[in-house]
mmCIF file of C-alpha atoms in Angstrom:
data_model
loop_
_atom_site.group_PDB
_atom_site.id
_atom_site.type_symbol
_atom_site.label_atom_id
_atom_site.label_comp_id
_atom_site.label_asym_id
_atom_site.label_seq_id
_atom_site.Cartn_x
_atom_site.Cartn_y
_atom_site.Cartn_z
ATOM 1 C CA MET C 13 -11.462 77.261 -24.045
ATOM 2 C CA GLY C 14 -9.836 73.363 -24.498
ATOM 3 C CA ARG C 15 -12.168 71.683 -23.287
ATOM 4 C CA SER C 16 -13.016 69.005 -25.626
ATOM 5 C CA GLY C 17 -8.962 68.424 -26.548
ATOM 6 C CA ASP C 18 -8.636 69.640 -29.131
ATOM 7 C CA VAL C 19 -9.947 73.657 -29.110
ATOM 8 C CA LEU C 20 -7.257 75.880 -28.149
ATOM 9 C CA LEU C 21 -8.021 79.778 -28.133
ATOM 10 C CA ALA C 22 -12.016 79.926 -28.001
ATOM 11 C CA ASP C 23 -11.957 76.853 -30.723
ATOM 12 C CA GLU C 24 -9.623 79.935 -33.353
ATOM 13 C CA VAL C 25 -6.210 77.588 -33.006
ATOM 14 C CA ARG C 26 -6.988 73.300 -32.836
ATOM 15 C CA THR C 27 -4.522 70.587 -32.836
ATOM 16 C CA GLY C 28 -4.988 67.391 -33.731
ATOM 17 C CA ARG C 29 -5.004 65.874 -29.681
ATOM 18 C CA PRO C 30 -4.438 67.517 -26.554
ATOM 19 C CA PRO C 31 -0.503 68.271 -26.264
ATOM 20 C CA ALA C 32 -0.299 65.253 -24.911
ATOM 21 C CA PRO C 33 -2.741 62.875 -22.454
ATOM 22 C CA TRP C 34 -1.403 63.007 -19.131
ATOM 23 C CA MET C 35 -1.270 66.986 -19.383
ATOM 24 C CA VAL C 36 -4.589 68.500 -18.294
ATOM 25 C CA ASP C 37 -6.461 72.465 -19.672
ATOM 26 C CA VAL C 38 -5.473 74.631 -16.628
ATOM 27 C CA SER C 39 -8.549 76.562 -17.238
ATOM 28 C CA ASP C 40 -10.617 73.358 -15.092
ATOM 29 C CA LEU C 41 -9.092 74.509 -12.401
ATOM 30 C CA ARG C 42 -8.179 78.278 -12.425
ATOM 31 C CA PRO C 43 -9.027 81.055 -14.754
ATOM 32 C CA VAL C 44 -6.827 81.846 -17.608
ATOM 33 C CA PRO C 45 -6.240 85.323 -19.914
ATOM 34 C CA ASP C 46 -8.330 84.727 -23.010
ATOM 35 C CA HIS C 47 -4.757 84.788 -24.813
ATOM 36 C CA GLN C 48 -3.619 81.783 -23.111
ATOM 37 C CA GLU C 49 -4.012 78.297 -23.374
ATOM 38 C CA VAL C 50 -2.806 76.396 -20.814
ATOM 39 C CA TRP C 51 -2.216 72.575 -20.141
ATOM 40 C CA ALA C 52 -0.384 71.223 -17.069
ATOM 41 C CA ASP C 53 1.518 68.153 -15.273
ATOM 42 C CA THR C 54 0.624 69.588 -11.951
ATOM 43 C CA GLY C 55 2.699 66.554 -11.203
ATOM 44 C CA VAL C 56 6.191 67.405 -12.006
ATOM 45 C CA ASP C 57 5.483 71.439 -12.663
ATOM 46 C CA GLN C 58 5.218 71.235 -16.754
ATOM 47 C CA ALA C 59 3.003 73.134 -19.030
ATOM 48 C CA ILE C 60 2.537 73.573 -22.379
ATOM 49 C CA ILE C 61 0.973 77.766 -23.227
ATOM 50 C CA PHE C 62 -0.078 78.639 -26.295
ATOM 51 C CA GLU C 63 -0.341 82.482 -25.990
ATOM 52 C CA ILE C 64 -1.177 85.242 -28.728
ATOM 53 C CA VAL C 65 0.932 88.027 -28.275
ATOM 54 C CA GLU C 66 0.830 91.517 -29.913
ATOM 55 C CA HIS C 67 3.016 91.434 -33.164
ATOM 56 C CA ASP C 68 6.242 93.742 -33.001
ATOM 57 C CA ALA C 69 7.600 94.952 -35.729
ATOM 58 C CA SER C 70 10.220 96.384 -34.473
ATOM 59 C CA VAL C 71 12.733 93.406 -33.595
ATOM 60 C CA PRO C 72 13.399 91.601 -36.380
ATOM 61 C CA ASP C 73 12.488 88.140 -37.687
ATOM 62 C CA GLY C 74 16.038 86.804 -37.056
ATOM 63 C CA GLU C 75 15.712 87.917 -33.057
ATOM 64 C CA ALA C 76 12.542 87.150 -32.470
ATOM 65 C CA GLY C 77 13.144 83.715 -30.455
ATOM 66 C CA ARG C 78 15.935 85.209 -28.549
ATOM 67 C CA HIS C 79 13.946 88.880 -28.049
ATOM 68 C CA MET C 80 10.809 86.367 -26.841
ATOM 69 C CA PHE C 81 12.449 83.930 -24.911
ATOM 70 C CA GLU C 82 14.217 87.280 -22.854
ATOM 71 C CA ASP C 83 10.769 88.061 -22.217
ATOM 72 C CA ALA C 84 8.461 85.066 -20.537
ATOM 73 C CA ALA C 85 11.953 85.076 -18.817
ATOM 74 C CA VAL C 86 11.164 88.941 -17.386
ATOM 75 C CA GLY C 87 7.604 87.649 -16.915
ATOM 76 C CA ASN C 88 8.309 84.604 -14.783
ATOM 77 C CA GLU C 89 10.892 86.460 -12.966
ATOM 78 C CA ALA C 90 13.965 84.106 -13.693
ATOM 79 C CA VAL C 91 16.947 84.959 -11.574
ATOM 80 C CA ALA C 92 19.162 83.391 -14.595
ATOM 81 C CA ALA C 93 18.036 82.293 -18.336
ATOM 82 C CA ALA C 94 20.004 81.442 -20.813
ATOM 83 C CA VAL C 95 19.052 80.856 -24.761
ATOM 84 C CA GLU C 96 20.996 77.624 -26.496
ATOM 85 C CA SER C 97 19.548 77.402 -29.449
ATOM 86 C CA VAL C 98 17.605 78.786 -32.057
ATOM 87 C CA ALA C 99 16.792 77.079 -34.497
ATOM 88 C CA PRO C 100 14.455 77.851 -37.727
ATOM 89 C CA LEU C 101 11.469 76.289 -38.984
ATOM 90 C CA GLY C 102 9.845 75.113 -42.857
ATOM 91 C CA VAL C 103 6.331 75.260 -43.878
ATOM 92 C CA GLN C 104 6.688 71.502 -43.562
ATOM 93 C CA ASP C 105 6.954 71.780 -39.825
ATOM 94 C CA VAL C 106 4.068 73.638 -39.250
ATOM 95 C CA PRO C 107 1.847 73.272 -42.512
ATOM 96 C CA GLY C 108 -1.004 74.514 -40.542
ATOM 97 C CA VAL C 109 -0.467 78.120 -40.203
ATOM 98 C CA SER C 110 1.510 78.256 -43.399
ATOM 99 C CA GLU C 111 0.864 82.163 -43.209
ATOM 100 C CA ALA C 112 3.465 82.422 -40.296
ATOM 101 C CA SER C 113 5.944 84.804 -41.720
ATOM 102 C CA TYR C 114 9.262 83.921 -39.809
ATOM 103 C CA ARG C 115 9.169 80.414 -37.240
ATOM 104 C CA CYS C 116 11.384 79.224 -35.093
ATOM 105 C CA VAL C 117 11.609 77.101 -32.180
ATOM 106 C CA VAL C 118 14.151 78.768 -29.042
ATOM 107 C CA ARG C 119 15.787 76.381 -26.282
ATOM 108 C CA GLY C 120 17.104 77.670 -23.644
ATOM 109 C CA ARG C 121 17.649 77.223 -19.480
ATOM 110 C CA GLN C 122 15.246 79.382 -16.657
ATOM 111 C CA THR C 123 15.506 79.220 -13.202
ATOM 112 C CA VAL C 124 12.404 80.065 -11.954
ATOM 113 C CA ARG C 125 11.545 81.390 -7.706
ATOM 114 C CA ARG C 126 9.160 78.571 -6.500
ATOM 115 C CA GLY C 127 8.841 80.354 -3.023
ATOM 116 C CA GLN C 128 11.776 80.082 -1.175
ATOM 117 C CA GLN C 129 13.655 77.757 -3.742
ATOM 118 C CA ALA C 130 14.532 78.635 -7.103
ATOM 119 C CA ALA C 131 14.082 75.770 -10.414
ATOM 120 C CA ASP C 132 16.287 75.017 -13.462
ATOM 121 C CA THR C 133 13.636 74.415 -16.000
ATOM 122 C CA CYS C 134 14.244 73.269 -19.729
ATOM 123 C CA VAL C 135 12.522 75.487 -22.431
ATOM 124 C CA LEU C 136 11.218 74.830 -25.773
ATOM 125 C CA LEU C 137 9.715 77.837 -27.394
ATOM 126 C CA ALA C 138 8.269 78.369 -30.781
ATOM 127 C CA VAL C 139 7.937 81.656 -31.992
ATOM 128 C CA LEU C 140 5.190 82.009 -34.996
ATOM 129 C CA ARG C 141 5.438 85.372 -36.436
ATOM 130 C CA LEU C 142 1.774 86.731 -37.967
ATOM 131 C CA PRO C 143 2.488 90.393 -39.513
ATOM 132 C CA HIS C 144 -0.681 89.994 -41.242
ATOM 133 C CA VAL C 145 -3.151 90.691 -38.558
ATOM 134 C CA GLY C 146 -0.883 92.238 -36.289
ATOM 135 C CA SER C 147 -0.113 89.270 -33.930
ATOM 136 C CA ASP C 148 2.787 86.323 -32.889
ATOM 137 C CA LEU C 149 1.697 82.964 -31.877
ATOM 138 C CA LEU C 150 4.786 81.989 -28.780
ATOM 139 C CA ILE C 151 4.131 78.146 -27.928
ATOM 140 C CA THR C 152 6.165 77.455 -24.646
ATOM 141 C CA LEU C 153 7.239 74.001 -23.506
ATOM 142 C CA SER C 154 8.849 73.941 -19.947
ATOM 143 C CA THR C 155 10.238 71.248 -18.114
ATOM 144 C CA PRO C 156 11.109 71.174 -14.791
ATOM 145 C CA SER C 157 15.200 69.834 -15.563
ATOM 146 C CA THR C 158 15.026 68.009 -12.190
ATOM 147 C CA PRO C 159 11.750 66.776 -11.753
ATOM 148 C CA PRO C 160 10.411 67.033 -7.423
ATOM 149 C CA PRO C 161 10.532 64.100 -5.484
ATOM 150 C CA PRO C 162 7.985 62.130 -5.767
ATOM 151 C CA VAL C 163 5.102 62.483 -3.158
ATOM 152 C CA GLY C 164 1.826 59.925 -2.919
ATOM 153 C CA ASP C 165 0.592 60.034 -6.542
ATOM 154 C CA ALA C 166 3.327 62.477 -7.184
ATOM 155 C CA ALA C 167 5.405 59.536 -7.970
ATOM 156 C CA VAL C 168 3.249 58.244 -10.933
ATOM 157 C CA ALA C 169 3.531 61.697 -12.335
ATOM 158 C CA ALA C 170 6.935 62.308 -11.812
ATOM 159 C CA ALA C 171 7.646 58.915 -13.771
ATOM 160 C CA ALA C 172 5.647 60.528 -16.720
ATOM 161 C CA ALA C 173 8.276 63.896 -17.248
ATOM 162 C CA LEU C 174 9.769 64.063 -19.888
ATOM 163 C CA GLY C 175 13.232 64.732 -21.400
ATOM 164 C CA GLU C 176 15.356 66.371 -23.671
ATOM 165 C CA GLY C 177 14.282 64.131 -26.871
ATOM 166 C CA GLU C 178 10.599 63.634 -25.980
ATOM 167 C CA GLN C 179 10.621 67.261 -24.881
ATOM 168 C CA GLN C 180 11.921 67.612 -28.646
ATOM 169 C CA GLU C 181 8.817 65.161 -30.402
ATOM 170 C CA LEU C 182 5.877 66.666 -28.451
ATOM 171 C CA MET C 183 6.956 70.363 -29.636
ATOM 172 C CA ALA C 184 7.070 69.093 -33.080
ATOM 173 C CA GLY C 185 3.737 66.737 -33.147
ATOM 174 C CA VAL C 186 1.974 69.728 -31.729
ATOM 175 C CA LEU C 187 3.505 72.295 -34.442
ATOM 176 C CA ARG C 188 2.696 69.116 -37.343
ATOM 177 C CA SER C 189 -0.626 69.207 -36.141
ATOM 178 C CA LEU C 190 -1.940 73.274 -35.863
ATOM 179 C CA ARG C 191 -4.608 75.123 -37.205
ATOM 180 C CA VAL C 192 -5.472 78.055 -37.406
ATOM 181 C CA GLN C 193 -9.768 78.007 -38.432
ATOM 182 C CA SER C 194 -10.423 81.709 -38.232
ATOM 183 C CA TRP C 195 -7.927 84.485 -38.147
ATOM 184 C CA GLU C 196 -10.315 86.935 -36.450
ATOM 185 C CA LEU C 197 -9.221 86.322 -32.530
ATOM 186 C CA PHE C 198 -5.670 87.380 -33.893
ATOM 187 C CA GLY C 199 -4.724 91.403 -34.497
#
């Protein structure tokens, strides 16, 4: 999948660069489902996930962001989840996917169990609805609210943990550089 740093989802979706220079392509470390591309900073448990999901026409566009966030919380087995905001995105925010019928970014928090401990995680979720191909494209940036305590080389990684402003900048950059090369992967 994303070996060259800009190719995502079987060369059908691209970004202009890796999501962040310190992130690694998780498919180099373990199997990743075909409908996902995952980049991570394993030192601080931060990840950005590109995922194609089936379009659910029963969910109105105005509720799609909240619905996708809550669905992700269930999938993550979150012990708590809260949506803080849902902001619409314009075509200028995602110029390479102008075909999206609806675009938004959700900001929220999820408390996810990792072993015996629960970690509060800040989640930015971009939702691009693509009913013409029967799919939606989700881009999720998850960042621990509090970085884990530094251990060895993790001290360097912990310094790279993104604050709220940097998270928004990273997501905005990914969305601006996103391009669909072929719609064959969708649907």
